[in-house]
Amino acid sequence: MTKYNKAIRDNIPKIIQKSGKSCNVKTLSDKEFLLEIEKKLSEEIVEYQNDKKPEELADILEVIYRIAKLKGISKEELEKIRIKKLEERGSFEKNLFLIDTSEN
């Protein structure tokens, strides 16, 4: 038996069963799941940092969209927030790297 104790995608139990294994899952409340999916975000980021695959970026987005939804924020609202920050603070297009600051 392998223990996981982590948030999973909706089709994972079916995939496990099709592979000939069985699994135990539990449905969490939105409040409980929010805590677990936030942990999943860190896991997905580490996976991207290790593999650098675009599929891992897609996983990060999926987790972010679910976190936003659990917090009552639609994808459209999230995009509006992103654009507002882009307009106020800029993007990351220039590849700038801050070395230090000092008092004048």
GROMACS .gro file of C-alpha atoms in nm:
model
  104
    1MET     CA    1   0.000   0.000   0.000
    2THR     CA    2   0.128   0.345  -0.096
    3LYS     CA    3   0.007   0.647   0.104
    4TYR     CA    4  -0.047   0.977  -0.076
    5ASN     CA    5  -0.274   1.201   0.133
    6LYS     CA    6  -0.295   1.474  -0.131
    7ALA     CA    7  -0.539   1.655  -0.356
    8ILE     CA    8  -0.591   1.481  -0.689
    9ARG     CA    9  -0.765   1.545  -1.020
   10ASP     CA   10  -1.121   1.415  -1.057
   11ASN     CA   11  -1.037   1.129  -1.297
   12ILE     CA   12  -0.745   0.985  -1.099
   13PRO     CA   13  -0.955   0.722  -0.913
   14LYS     CA   14  -1.086   0.584  -1.246
   15ILE     CA   15  -0.733   0.581  -1.390
   16ILE     CA   16  -0.607   0.391  -1.084
   17GLN     CA   17  -0.891   0.139  -1.111
   18LYS     CA   18  -0.828   0.087  -1.484
   19SER     CA   19  -0.466   0.004  -1.399
   20GLY     CA   20  -0.590  -0.287  -1.186
   21LYS     CA   21  -0.538  -0.119  -0.849
   22SER     CA   22  -0.785   0.006  -0.593
   23CYS     CA   23  -0.780   0.330  -0.398
   24ASN     CA   24  -0.951   0.506  -0.113
   25VAL     CA   25  -1.058   0.865  -0.166
   26LYS     CA   26  -1.247   1.113   0.045
   27THR     CA   27  -1.449   1.414  -0.067
   28LEU     CA   28  -1.344   1.724   0.128
   29SER     CA   29  -1.542   2.039   0.197
   30ASP     CA   30  -1.440   2.345  -0.004
   31LYS     CA   31  -1.264   2.484   0.304
   32GLU     CA   32  -1.069   2.162   0.361
   33PHE     CA   33  -0.989   2.121  -0.007
   34LEU     CA   34  -0.859   2.478  -0.034
   35LEU     CA   35  -0.589   2.395   0.222
   36GLU     CA   36  -0.494   2.079   0.031
   37ILE     CA   37  -0.498   2.236  -0.317
   38GLU     CA   38  -0.275   2.516  -0.190
   39LYS     CA   39  -0.025   2.247  -0.087
   40LYS     CA   40  -0.068   2.095  -0.434
   41LEU     CA   41   0.040   2.427  -0.588
   42SER     CA   42   0.380   2.395  -0.422
   43GLU     CA   43   0.407   2.035  -0.543
   44GLU     CA   44   0.325   2.134  -0.902
   45ILE     CA   45   0.578   2.420  -0.895
   46VAL     CA   46   0.851   2.183  -0.776
   47GLU     CA   47   0.757   1.937  -1.054
   48TYR     CA   48   0.791   2.216  -1.312
   49GLN     CA   49   1.124   2.329  -1.167
   50ASN     CA   50   1.253   1.971  -1.194
   51ASP     CA   51   1.111   1.878  -1.536
   52LYS     CA   52   1.066   2.214  -1.718
   53LYS     CA   53   0.784   2.053  -1.921
   54PRO     CA   54   0.490   2.259  -2.051
   55GLU     CA   55   0.254   1.997  -1.905
   56GLU     CA   56   0.372   2.100  -1.561
   57LEU     CA   57   0.289   2.465  -1.639
   58ALA     CA   58  -0.060   2.350  -1.741
   59ASP     CA   59  -0.093   2.167  -1.408
   60ILE     CA   60   0.005   2.484  -1.223
   61LEU     CA   61  -0.262   2.679  -1.409
   62GLU     CA   62  -0.526   2.415  -1.333
   63VAL     CA   63  -0.443   2.433  -0.963
   64ILE     CA   64  -0.444   2.815  -0.969
   65TYR     CA   65  -0.784   2.823  -1.140
   66ARG     CA   66  -0.930   2.586  -0.877
   67ILE     CA   67  -0.786   2.789  -0.590
   68ALA     CA   68  -0.933   3.105  -0.743
   69LYS     CA   69  -1.273   2.938  -0.784
   70LEU     CA   70  -1.271   2.817  -0.423
   71LYS     CA   71  -1.198   3.177  -0.319
   72GLY     CA   72  -1.492   3.301  -0.532
   73ILE     CA   73  -1.278   3.444  -0.813
   74SER     CA   74  -1.359   3.353  -1.173
   75LYS     CA   75  -1.094   3.302  -1.442
   76GLU     CA   76  -1.214   3.630  -1.594
   77GLU     CA   77  -1.176   3.818  -1.265
   78LEU     CA   78  -0.832   3.666  -1.215
   79GLU     CA   79  -0.733   3.782  -1.563
   80LYS     CA   80  -0.860   4.135  -1.486
   81ILE     CA   81  -0.646   4.139  -1.170
   82ARG     CA   82  -0.346   4.015  -1.369
   83ILE     CA   83  -0.394   4.288  -1.632
   84LYS     CA   84  -0.434   4.558  -1.365
   85LYS     CA   85  -0.105   4.451  -1.204
   86LEU     CA   86   0.056   4.438  -1.547
   87GLU     CA   87  -0.053   4.796  -1.617
   88GLU     CA   88   0.059   4.921  -1.274
   89ARG     CA   89   0.382   4.725  -1.226
   90GLY     CA   90   0.467   4.597  -1.572
   91SER     CA   91   0.531   4.244  -1.695
   92PHE     CA   92   0.842   4.029  -1.699
   93GLU     CA   93   0.916   4.084  -2.069
   94LYS     CA   94   1.244   4.275  -2.020
   95ASN     CA   95   1.409   4.002  -1.811
   96LEU     CA   96   1.509   4.253  -1.541
   97PHE     CA   97   1.700   4.128  -1.234
   98LEU     CA   98   1.720   4.355  -0.925
   99ILE     CA   99   2.065   4.349  -0.765
  100ASP     CA  100   2.019   4.601  -0.485
  101THR     CA  101   1.880   4.935  -0.376
  102SER     CA  102   2.020   5.215  -0.163
  103GLU     CA  103   1.896   5.526   0.014
  104ASN     CA  104   1.959   5.856  -0.169
   0.00000   0.00000   0.00000
